[in-house]
PDB file of C-alpha atoms in Angstrom:
ATOM      1  CA  MET A   1     -86.293 -34.845-152.272  1.00  0.00           C
ATOM      2  CA  GLY A   2     -82.203 -35.615-152.474  1.00  0.00           C
ATOM      3  CA  SER A   3     -81.254 -38.845-150.932  1.00  0.00           C
ATOM      4  CA  GLN A   4     -78.712 -38.671-148.284  1.00  0.00           C
ATOM      5  CA  ALA A   5     -76.431 -41.633-147.869  1.00  0.00           C
ATOM      6  CA  ALA A   6     -76.446 -42.579-143.750  1.00  0.00           C
ATOM      7  CA  VAL A   7     -72.911 -41.247-142.543  1.00  0.00           C
ATOM      8  CA  GLN A   8     -71.309 -44.716-140.774  1.00  0.00           C
ATOM      9  CA  PRO A   9     -69.115 -44.211-137.972  1.00  0.00           C
ATOM     10  CA  ALA A  10     -65.600 -44.990-139.407  1.00  0.00           C
ATOM     11  CA  ARG A  11     -64.259 -48.701-138.583  1.00  0.00           C
ATOM     12  CA  ASP A  12     -61.451 -50.171-137.566  1.00  0.00           C
ATOM     13  CA  ALA A  13     -59.962 -52.334-140.817  1.00  0.00           C
ATOM     14  CA  HIS A  14     -58.676 -54.445-138.464  1.00  0.00           C
ATOM     15  CA  PRO A  15     -60.931 -55.554-135.321  1.00  0.00           C
ATOM     16  CA  GLY A  16     -58.900 -56.078-132.693  1.00  0.00           C
ATOM     17  CA  LEU A  17     -55.602 -55.603-133.508  1.00  0.00           C
ATOM     18  CA  THR A  18     -55.445 -52.183-132.493  1.00  0.00           C
ATOM     19  CA  ARG A  19     -54.525 -52.070-129.193  1.00  0.00           C
ATOM     20  CA  TRP A  20     -51.850 -54.552-129.651  1.00  0.00           C
ATOM     21  CA  ILE A  21     -50.395 -52.735-132.441  1.00  0.00           C
ATOM     22  CA  ALA A  22     -50.960 -49.242-129.930  1.00  0.00           C
ATOM     23  CA  ILE A  23     -48.368 -51.374-127.560  1.00  0.00           C
ATOM     24  CA  ALA A  24     -45.763 -52.170-130.004  1.00  0.00           C
ATOM     25  CA  LEU A  25     -46.104 -47.651-130.417  1.00  0.00           C
ATOM     26  CA  ILE A  26     -45.766 -48.226-126.966  1.00  0.00           C
ATOM     27  CA  VAL A  27     -43.006 -50.001-127.027  1.00  0.00           C
ATOM     28  CA  VAL A  28     -41.678 -47.651-129.899  1.00  0.00           C
ATOM     29  CA  VAL A  29     -41.608 -44.488-128.489  1.00  0.00           C
ATOM     30  CA  ALA A  30     -40.267 -45.531-124.921  1.00  0.00           C
ATOM     31  CA  ASP A  31     -37.531 -46.816-126.953  1.00  0.00           C
ATOM     32  CA  GLN A  32     -36.343 -44.246-129.102  1.00  0.00           C
ATOM     33  CA  ALA A  33     -36.754 -41.467-125.945  1.00  0.00           C
ATOM     34  CA  THR A  34     -34.568 -43.511-123.792  1.00  0.00           C
ATOM     35  CA  LYS A  35     -31.949 -43.992-126.232  1.00  0.00           C
ATOM     36  CA  LEU A  36     -32.189 -40.386-127.693  1.00  0.00           C
ATOM     37  CA  GLY A  37     -31.941 -39.459-123.428  1.00  0.00           C
ATOM     38  CA  PHE A  38     -29.492 -41.702-123.086  1.00  0.00           C
ATOM     39  CA  ASP A  39     -27.039 -40.947-126.205  1.00  0.00           C
ATOM     40  CA  ALA A  40     -27.661 -36.929-125.269  1.00  0.00           C
ATOM     41  CA  THR A  41     -26.742 -37.339-121.920  1.00  0.00           C
ATOM     42  CA  LEU A  42     -23.598 -39.543-121.775  1.00  0.00           C
ATOM     43  CA  ARG A  43     -20.208 -39.809-123.623  1.00  0.00           C
ATOM     44  CA  TYR A  44     -19.560 -43.283-125.551  1.00  0.00           C
ATOM     45  CA  GLY A  45     -18.490 -45.498-123.549  1.00  0.00           C
ATOM     46  CA  GLN A  46     -19.022 -43.313-120.416  1.00  0.00           C
ATOM     47  CA  ARG A  47     -20.405 -45.688-117.840  1.00  0.00           C
ATOM     48  CA  VAL A  48     -22.710 -44.245-114.592  1.00  0.00           C
ATOM     49  CA  ALA A  49     -23.743 -46.843-111.511  1.00  0.00           C
ATOM     50  CA  VAL A  50     -26.757 -47.480-110.583  1.00  0.00           C
ATOM     51  CA  LEU A  51     -26.320 -50.599-108.369  1.00  0.00           C
ATOM     52  CA  PRO A  52     -23.832 -52.998-107.738  1.00  0.00           C
ATOM     53  CA  PHE A  53     -24.352 -54.882-110.635  1.00  0.00           C
ATOM     54  CA  PHE A  54     -26.155 -52.462-112.823  1.00  0.00           C
ATOM     55  CA  ASP A  55     -25.036 -49.349-114.458  1.00  0.00           C
ATOM     56  CA  PHE A  56     -26.129 -46.684-117.407  1.00  0.00           C
ATOM     57  CA  THR A  57     -23.665 -46.694-120.271  1.00  0.00           C
ATOM     58  CA  LEU A  58     -23.535 -45.544-123.750  1.00  0.00           C
ATOM     59  CA  LEU A  59     -22.361 -48.149-126.639  1.00  0.00           C
ATOM     60  CA  TYR A  60     -23.477 -48.498-130.299  1.00  0.00           C
ATOM     61  CA  ASN A  61     -24.255 -51.808-131.617  1.00  0.00           C
ATOM     62  CA  THR A  62     -23.434 -52.312-135.570  1.00  0.00           C
ATOM     63  CA  GLY A  63     -24.291 -56.315-135.489  1.00  0.00           C
ATOM     64  CA  ALA A  64     -27.083 -58.379-134.033  1.00  0.00           C
ATOM     65  CA  ALA A  65     -28.036 -59.491-130.208  1.00  0.00           C
ATOM     66  CA  PHE A  66     -24.868 -60.002-128.276  1.00  0.00           C
ATOM     67  CA  SER A  67     -22.680 -58.015-130.974  1.00  0.00           C
ATOM     68  CA  PHE A  68     -22.892 -60.675-133.541  1.00  0.00           C
ATOM     69  CA  LEU A  69     -21.569 -59.575-136.654  1.00  0.00           C
ATOM     70  CA  ALA A  70     -20.490 -56.183-135.404  1.00  0.00           C
ATOM     71  CA  ASP A  71     -16.708 -56.200-137.166  1.00  0.00           C
ATOM     72  CA  ALA A  72     -18.146 -57.033-140.047  1.00  0.00           C
ATOM     73  CA  ALA A  73     -17.693 -54.400-142.942  1.00  0.00           C
ATOM     74  CA  GLY A  74     -21.099 -52.856-143.038  1.00  0.00           C
ATOM     75  CA  TRP A  75     -23.053 -54.977-144.927  1.00  0.00           C
ATOM     76  CA  GLN A  76     -24.648 -56.322-141.484  1.00  0.00           C
ATOM     77  CA  ARG A  77     -26.158 -52.670-141.187  1.00  0.00           C
ATOM     78  CA  TRP A  78     -28.789 -53.262-144.102  1.00  0.00           C
ATOM     79  CA  PHE A  79     -28.998 -57.103-143.577  1.00  0.00           C
ATOM     80  CA  PHE A  80     -29.753 -56.868-139.967  1.00  0.00           C
ATOM     81  CA  THR A  81     -32.523 -53.888-141.144  1.00  0.00           C
ATOM     82  CA  PHE A  82     -34.400 -55.727-143.897  1.00  0.00           C
ATOM     83  CA  LEU A  83     -33.901 -58.670-141.578  1.00  0.00           C
ATOM     84  CA  GLY A  84     -35.774 -56.569-138.945  1.00  0.00           C
ATOM     85  CA  LEU A  85     -38.300 -55.558-141.992  1.00  0.00           C
ATOM     86  CA  GLY A  86     -39.185 -58.872-142.376  1.00  0.00           C
ATOM     87  CA  ALA A  87     -39.410 -59.654-138.886  1.00  0.00           C
ATOM     88  CA  VAL A  88     -42.413 -56.610-139.331  1.00  0.00           C
ATOM     89  CA  VAL A  89     -44.054 -58.125-141.944  1.00  0.00           C
ATOM     90  CA  VAL A  90     -44.430 -62.352-141.334  1.00  0.00           C
ATOM     91  CA  ILE A  91     -45.432 -60.552-137.340  1.00  0.00           C
ATOM     92  CA  THR A  92     -48.145 -58.494-138.666  1.00  0.00           C
ATOM     93  CA  MET A  93     -49.440 -61.467-141.106  1.00  0.00           C
ATOM     94  CA  LEU A  94     -49.554 -63.679-138.069  1.00  0.00           C
ATOM     95  CA  MET A  95     -51.465 -60.755-135.665  1.00  0.00           C
ATOM     96  CA  ARG A  96     -54.150 -60.722-138.486  1.00  0.00           C
ATOM     97  CA  SER A  97     -54.511 -64.735-138.247  1.00  0.00           C
ATOM     98  CA  HIS A  98     -54.202 -64.780-134.553  1.00  0.00           C
ATOM     99  CA  ARG A  99     -56.899 -62.208-133.762  1.00  0.00           C
ATOM    100  CA  ASN A 100     -58.166 -64.362-130.606  1.00  0.00           C
ATOM    101  CA  GLU A 101     -55.288 -65.186-128.750  1.00  0.00           C
ATOM    102  CA  PRO A 102     -54.642 -62.534-126.001  1.00  0.00           C
ATOM    103  CA  ARG A 103     -51.314 -64.220-124.940  1.00  0.00           C
ATOM    104  CA  PHE A 104     -49.616 -64.475-128.303  1.00  0.00           C
ATOM    105  CA  LEU A 105     -50.750 -61.263-129.877  1.00  0.00           C
ATOM    106  CA  ALA A 106     -49.099 -59.640-126.323  1.00  0.00           C
ATOM    107  CA  ALA A 107     -46.206 -61.404-127.145  1.00  0.00           C
ATOM    108  CA  LEU A 108     -46.194 -60.525-130.862  1.00  0.00           C
ATOM    109  CA  ALA A 109     -46.757 -56.865-130.063  1.00  0.00           C
ATOM    110  CA  LEU A 110     -43.589 -56.795-127.859  1.00  0.00           C
ATOM    111  CA  ILE A 111     -40.913 -58.442-130.117  1.00  0.00           C
ATOM    112  CA  LEU A 112     -42.900 -55.876-133.322  1.00  0.00           C
ATOM    113  CA  GLY A 113     -42.104 -52.591-131.168  1.00  0.00           C
ATOM    114  CA  GLY A 114     -38.495 -53.544-130.212  1.00  0.00           C
ATOM    115  CA  ALA A 115     -37.792 -54.868-133.985  1.00  0.00           C
ATOM    116  CA  VAL A 116     -38.949 -51.389-134.850  1.00  0.00           C
ATOM    117  CA  GLY A 117     -37.180 -49.671-132.792  1.00  0.00           C
ATOM    118  CA  ASN A 118     -33.735 -51.400-133.560  1.00  0.00           C
ATOM    119  CA  VAL A 119     -34.711 -50.706-137.102  1.00  0.00           C
ATOM    120  CA  ILE A 120     -35.547 -47.089-136.675  1.00  0.00           C
ATOM    121  CA  ASP A 121     -31.900 -47.076-134.922  1.00  0.00           C
ATOM    122  CA  ARG A 122     -30.107 -49.270-137.954  1.00  0.00           C
ATOM    123  CA  VAL A 123     -31.887 -46.363-140.530  1.00  0.00           C
ATOM    124  CA  ALA A 124     -30.849 -43.415-138.411  1.00  0.00           C
ATOM    125  CA  TYR A 125     -27.551 -43.986-137.055  1.00  0.00           C
ATOM    126  CA  GLY A 126     -26.607 -47.253-138.702  1.00  0.00           C
ATOM    127  CA  HIS A 127     -26.462 -48.707-134.964  1.00  0.00           C
ATOM    128  CA  VAL A 128     -28.207 -49.368-132.131  1.00  0.00           C
ATOM    129  CA  ILE A 129     -27.878 -47.673-129.543  1.00  0.00           C
ATOM    130  CA  ASP A 130     -27.501 -50.227-125.885  1.00  0.00           C
ATOM    131  CA  PHE A 131     -27.737 -48.182-122.375  1.00  0.00           C
ATOM    132  CA  LEU A 132     -28.229 -51.131-119.962  1.00  0.00           C
ATOM    133  CA  LEU A 133     -25.338 -52.547-118.418  1.00  0.00           C
ATOM    134  CA  PHE A 134     -25.582 -55.834-115.803  1.00  0.00           C
ATOM    135  CA  TYR A 135     -22.298 -57.072-114.365  1.00  0.00           C
ATOM    136  CA  TRP A 136     -20.751 -59.313-111.626  1.00  0.00           C
ATOM    137  CA  GLY A 137     -17.227 -58.839-110.736  1.00  0.00           C
ATOM    138  CA  ASP A 138     -15.487 -59.323-114.103  1.00  0.00           C
ATOM    139  CA  TRP A 139     -18.041 -60.962-115.782  1.00  0.00           C
ATOM    140  CA  TYR A 140     -20.384 -58.448-117.799  1.00  0.00           C
ATOM    141  CA  PHE A 141     -23.797 -59.159-119.803  1.00  0.00           C
ATOM    142  CA  PRO A 142     -23.923 -57.290-123.137  1.00  0.00           C
ATOM    143  CA  ALA A 143     -25.092 -53.974-123.295  1.00  0.00           C
ATOM    144  CA  PHE A 144     -28.790 -53.632-124.403  1.00  0.00           C
ATOM    145  CA  ASN A 145     -31.987 -51.366-124.709  1.00  0.00           C
ATOM    146  CA  LEU A 146     -35.716 -51.227-124.252  1.00  0.00           C
ATOM    147  CA  ALA A 147     -36.106 -52.880-127.510  1.00  0.00           C
ATOM    148  CA  ASP A 148     -34.068 -55.977-126.605  1.00  0.00           C
ATOM    149  CA  SER A 149     -35.966 -55.724-123.714  1.00  0.00           C
ATOM    150  CA  ALA A 150     -39.169 -55.817-125.280  1.00  0.00           C
ATOM    151  CA  ILE A 151     -38.359 -58.331-127.910  1.00  0.00           C
ATOM    152  CA  THR A 152     -36.662 -61.140-125.263  1.00  0.00           C
ATOM    153  CA  LEU A 153     -40.064 -60.807-123.023  1.00  0.00           C
ATOM    154  CA  GLY A 154     -42.341 -60.963-126.377  1.00  0.00           C
ATOM    155  CA  ALA A 155     -40.248 -64.519-126.776  1.00  0.00           C
ATOM    156  CA  ILE A 156     -40.351 -65.819-123.510  1.00  0.00           C
ATOM    157  CA  LEU A 157     -44.424 -64.545-123.414  1.00  0.00           C
ATOM    158  CA  LEU A 158     -44.428 -66.659-126.310  1.00  0.00           C
ATOM    159  CA  ILE A 159     -43.214 -69.805-124.998  1.00  0.00           C
ATOM    160  CA  LEU A 160     -45.246 -69.492-122.202  1.00  0.00           C
ATOM    161  CA  ASP A 161     -48.090 -69.452-124.629  1.00  0.00           C
ATOM    162  CA  GLU A 162     -47.316 -72.743-126.525  1.00  0.00           C
ATOM    163  CA  LEU A 163     -46.475 -74.683-123.372  1.00  0.00           C
ATOM    164  CA  LEU A 164     -49.846 -73.426-122.025  1.00  0.00           C
ATOM    165  CA  LYS A 165     -51.667 -74.761-125.070  1.00  0.00           C
ATOM    166  CA  MET A 166     -49.905 -77.719-125.304  1.00  0.00           C
ATOM    167  CA  ARG A 167     -51.076 -78.028-121.333  1.00  0.00           C
ATOM    168  CA  GLY A 168     -54.099 -77.365-122.210  1.00  0.00           C
ATOM    169  CA  SER A 169     -54.087 -79.804-125.053  1.00  0.00           C
ATOM    170  CA  HIS A 170     -53.192 -83.045-123.169  1.00  0.00           C
ATOM    171  CA  ALA A 171     -55.664 -82.023-120.528  1.00  0.00           C
ATOM    172  CA  ARG A 172     -58.401 -82.424-122.952  1.00  0.00           C
ATOM    173  CA  PRO A 173     -60.041 -85.653-123.407  1.00  0.00           C
ATOM    174  CA  SER A 174     -59.407 -87.097-127.334  1.00  0.00           C
TER     175      SER A 174
END
């Protein structure tokens, strides 16, 4: 009689992280799909009024948030690409070490998806595609995209998570 090894079902290499990585991937896919859609539909600089304070537009940002360093000589493309890749590494390490903190993991998943979405743009095009523009009268908030929105929501969730942790630690007797 030959010995048969028991067939074990494949296990999640990182138990508990699959759903958070899936959220990050959903952010990346939604971000890239909307960017490609607006890039294919609008001309650069074109604006389409949606609400009295909101337009769709097509702009390219070679810098970072609020077009920081957009006028630099081109080195910023790779600087922000490597910065984004570094963030991906740090975020995945944090996710592995905080597996039992769903709020924290949700925040990191949003930031991870946003970072990857913008890194893809920088590598593929040399700029980030922005298409959401909010304004009031002569005041304009810099155009942004879904990746930026996910990063912002993730940062807000990180702050909320920390505030709730602090509140919980003050409520417990020493």
